[in-house]
Amino acid sequence: MRAVVQCVSEARVTVEGREVGAIGKGFAILLGVGHGDTEAEAERLWRKIAKLRVFDDAEGKTNLSLADVGGEVLVVSQFTLYANCKKGNRPSFTEAGDPAIANRLYEYFADLARADGFKVATGEFGAMMDVALVNHGPFTLWLDTDAL
């Protein structure tokens, strides 16, 4: 699995002009599922993200976790994180996971965050979405379970 994690002061996702999810301070997570990913990858990725100490403490050092700041989570499915641009100019998405499995793991990932007590909003899997956010810092991380 792959995730782009952005520290945000706010974020929202709309589908056809209808807001389907919004958060205040926390993480906006773009989540991609690849071939062979399972619940184990979702769990490992969420545990890493939940423990990241990337929010400023009283001295302005990135020393606080999502829980420490009472943060919220917006999870948006993003199969394009598995784009392969090696040949030509049109990306190939054959490395992205099967949509049915990806949707199940996307929902599972969001449920892991909910189970840890976080307010979680999501996009709509497979929909054309507009994501708006205010990246705080800016602070953006790219995580891949193959490298964790």
Short mmCIF file of C-alpha atoms in Angstrom, two decimals:
data_model
loop_
_atom_site.label_atom_id
_atom_site.label_comp_id
_atom_site.label_asym_id
_atom_site.label_seq_id
_atom_site.Cartn_x
_atom_site.Cartn_y
_atom_site.Cartn_z
CA MET A 1 0.00 0.00 0.00
CA ARG A 2 1.04 3.56 -0.57
CA ALA A 3 -0.02 6.76 1.13
CA VAL A 4 0.61 10.43 0.69
CA VAL A 5 0.08 11.98 4.12
CA GLN A 6 -0.38 15.73 4.44
CA CYS A 7 -0.65 17.67 7.67
CA VAL A 8 -3.65 19.92 7.19
CA SER A 9 -5.47 22.64 9.07
CA GLU A 10 -8.58 21.59 7.14
CA ALA A 11 -9.55 19.34 4.23
CA ARG A 12 -12.69 18.33 2.36
CA VAL A 13 -13.75 16.14 -0.51
CA THR A 14 -16.71 16.71 -2.82
CA VAL A 15 -18.36 14.55 -5.44
CA GLU A 16 -20.48 16.29 -8.08
CA GLY A 17 -20.60 19.43 -5.92
CA ARG A 18 -21.75 17.49 -2.82
CA GLU A 19 -19.44 17.46 0.20
CA VAL A 20 -18.92 13.84 1.26
CA GLY A 21 -16.24 14.33 3.90
CA ALA A 22 -14.47 17.11 5.80
CA ILE A 23 -12.03 17.45 8.68
CA GLY A 24 -10.27 20.13 10.66
CA LYS A 25 -6.67 19.80 11.85
CA GLY A 26 -5.13 16.44 11.12
CA PHE A 27 -4.08 14.24 8.22
CA ALA A 28 -5.36 14.16 4.66
CA ILE A 29 -4.33 10.72 3.41
CA LEU A 30 -4.34 9.72 -0.24
CA LEU A 31 -4.34 5.91 -0.14
CA GLY A 32 -3.39 3.51 -2.93
CA VAL A 33 -3.69 -0.25 -2.92
CA GLY A 34 -1.42 -2.45 -5.03
CA HIS A 35 -1.51 -6.08 -6.14
CA GLY A 36 -1.01 -8.47 -3.26
CA ASP A 37 -1.87 -5.98 -0.52
CA THR A 38 -3.79 -7.40 2.44
CA GLU A 39 -5.12 -6.34 5.81
CA ALA A 40 -1.59 -6.78 7.17
CA GLU A 41 -0.29 -3.96 4.94
CA ALA A 42 -3.24 -1.76 5.90
CA GLU A 43 -2.56 -2.35 9.59
CA ARG A 44 1.17 -1.71 9.28
CA LEU A 45 0.61 1.47 7.30
CA TRP A 46 -2.04 2.83 9.66
CA ARG A 47 0.08 2.05 12.75
CA LYS A 48 3.01 3.96 11.23
CA ILE A 49 0.85 6.94 10.27
CA ALA A 50 -0.91 7.05 13.65
CA LYS A 51 2.44 7.23 15.46
CA LEU A 52 4.12 9.81 13.22
CA ARG A 53 5.37 12.73 15.29
CA VAL A 54 4.99 15.51 12.75
CA PHE A 55 2.98 18.18 14.54
CA ASP A 56 4.68 21.08 16.32
CA ASP A 57 5.11 21.05 20.08
CA ALA A 58 5.32 24.19 22.27
CA GLU A 59 8.89 24.82 21.08
CA GLY A 60 7.92 24.51 17.41
CA LYS A 61 9.59 21.10 16.98
CA THR A 62 7.83 18.31 15.10
CA ASN A 63 7.33 16.15 18.16
CA LEU A 64 3.58 15.48 18.48
CA SER A 65 1.42 12.74 17.01
CA LEU A 66 -2.08 12.91 15.59
CA ALA A 67 -3.51 11.79 18.94
CA ASP A 68 -1.44 14.36 20.82
CA VAL A 69 -3.06 17.21 18.87
CA GLY A 70 -6.59 15.75 18.79
CA GLY A 71 -6.32 15.44 15.02
CA GLU A 72 -8.80 14.12 12.50
CA VAL A 73 -8.32 11.99 9.39
CA LEU A 74 -9.55 12.30 5.81
CA VAL A 75 -8.88 9.19 3.70
CA VAL A 76 -9.26 9.40 -0.07
CA SER A 77 -8.73 6.45 -2.40
CA GLN A 78 -5.99 7.17 -4.94
CA PHE A 79 -5.16 4.33 -7.32
CA THR A 80 -2.97 6.71 -9.32
CA LEU A 81 -0.28 6.34 -6.63
CA TYR A 82 0.52 3.14 -8.53
CA ALA A 83 1.02 4.90 -11.86
CA ASN A 84 3.92 3.66 -13.95
CA CYS A 85 5.33 6.37 -16.21
CA LYS A 86 8.37 4.50 -17.56
CA LYS A 87 7.04 3.99 -21.09
CA GLY A 88 5.65 6.84 -23.12
CA ASN A 89 3.68 9.76 -21.77
CA ARG A 90 0.48 8.06 -20.71
CA PRO A 91 0.69 6.46 -17.25
CA SER A 92 -0.11 2.79 -16.85
CA PHE A 93 -2.14 1.76 -13.82
CA THR A 94 -1.70 -2.01 -14.09
CA GLU A 95 0.18 -2.06 -10.78
CA ALA A 96 -2.90 -0.81 -8.91
CA GLY A 97 -4.88 -3.44 -7.05
CA ASP A 98 -8.15 -4.97 -8.19
CA PRO A 99 -10.91 -2.43 -7.46
CA ALA A 100 -13.01 -4.78 -5.32
CA ILE A 101 -10.04 -5.69 -3.12
CA ALA A 102 -8.80 -2.10 -3.06
CA ASN A 103 -12.19 -0.82 -1.91
CA ARG A 104 -12.33 -3.39 0.89
CA LEU A 105 -8.82 -2.48 2.08
CA TYR A 106 -9.56 1.26 1.79
CA GLU A 107 -12.62 0.82 4.04
CA TYR A 108 -10.61 -1.41 6.39
CA PHE A 109 -7.88 1.24 6.67
CA ALA A 110 -10.46 3.92 7.55
CA ASP A 111 -12.01 1.57 10.11
CA LEU A 112 -8.61 1.06 11.76
CA ALA A 113 -8.36 4.82 12.29
CA ARG A 114 -11.92 4.93 13.67
CA ALA A 115 -11.15 2.04 16.02
CA ASP A 116 -8.29 4.11 17.43
CA GLY A 117 -10.80 6.84 18.32
CA PHE A 118 -10.16 9.31 15.53
CA LYS A 119 -12.85 11.23 13.67
CA VAL A 120 -12.52 9.88 10.13
CA ALA A 121 -14.03 11.21 6.93
CA THR A 122 -13.64 9.55 3.54
CA GLY A 123 -14.17 10.19 -0.11
CA GLU A 124 -16.21 7.89 -2.36
CA PHE A 125 -14.26 4.99 -3.77
CA GLY A 126 -14.13 5.07 -7.56
CA ALA A 127 -15.80 8.47 -7.87
CA MET A 128 -14.40 11.55 -9.57
CA MET A 129 -13.58 13.64 -6.50
CA ASP A 130 -12.43 17.18 -5.82
CA VAL A 131 -10.15 17.36 -2.80
CA ALA A 132 -9.48 20.73 -1.18
CA LEU A 133 -7.05 21.16 1.66
CA VAL A 134 -4.85 23.60 3.48
CA ASN A 135 -1.47 21.89 3.82
CA HIS A 136 -0.03 23.03 7.13
CA GLY A 137 3.74 23.43 7.19
CA PRO A 138 3.69 22.44 4.40
CA PHE A 139 4.32 18.94 5.61
CA THR A 140 3.84 16.01 3.19
CA LEU A 141 5.13 12.44 3.47
CA TRP A 142 5.06 9.53 1.03
CA LEU A 143 4.90 6.08 2.61
CA ASP A 144 5.05 2.67 0.93
CA THR A 145 4.61 -0.55 2.89
CA ASP A 146 7.38 -2.12 0.78
CA ALA A 147 9.77 0.35 2.40
CA LEU A 148 8.46 0.39 5.99
#
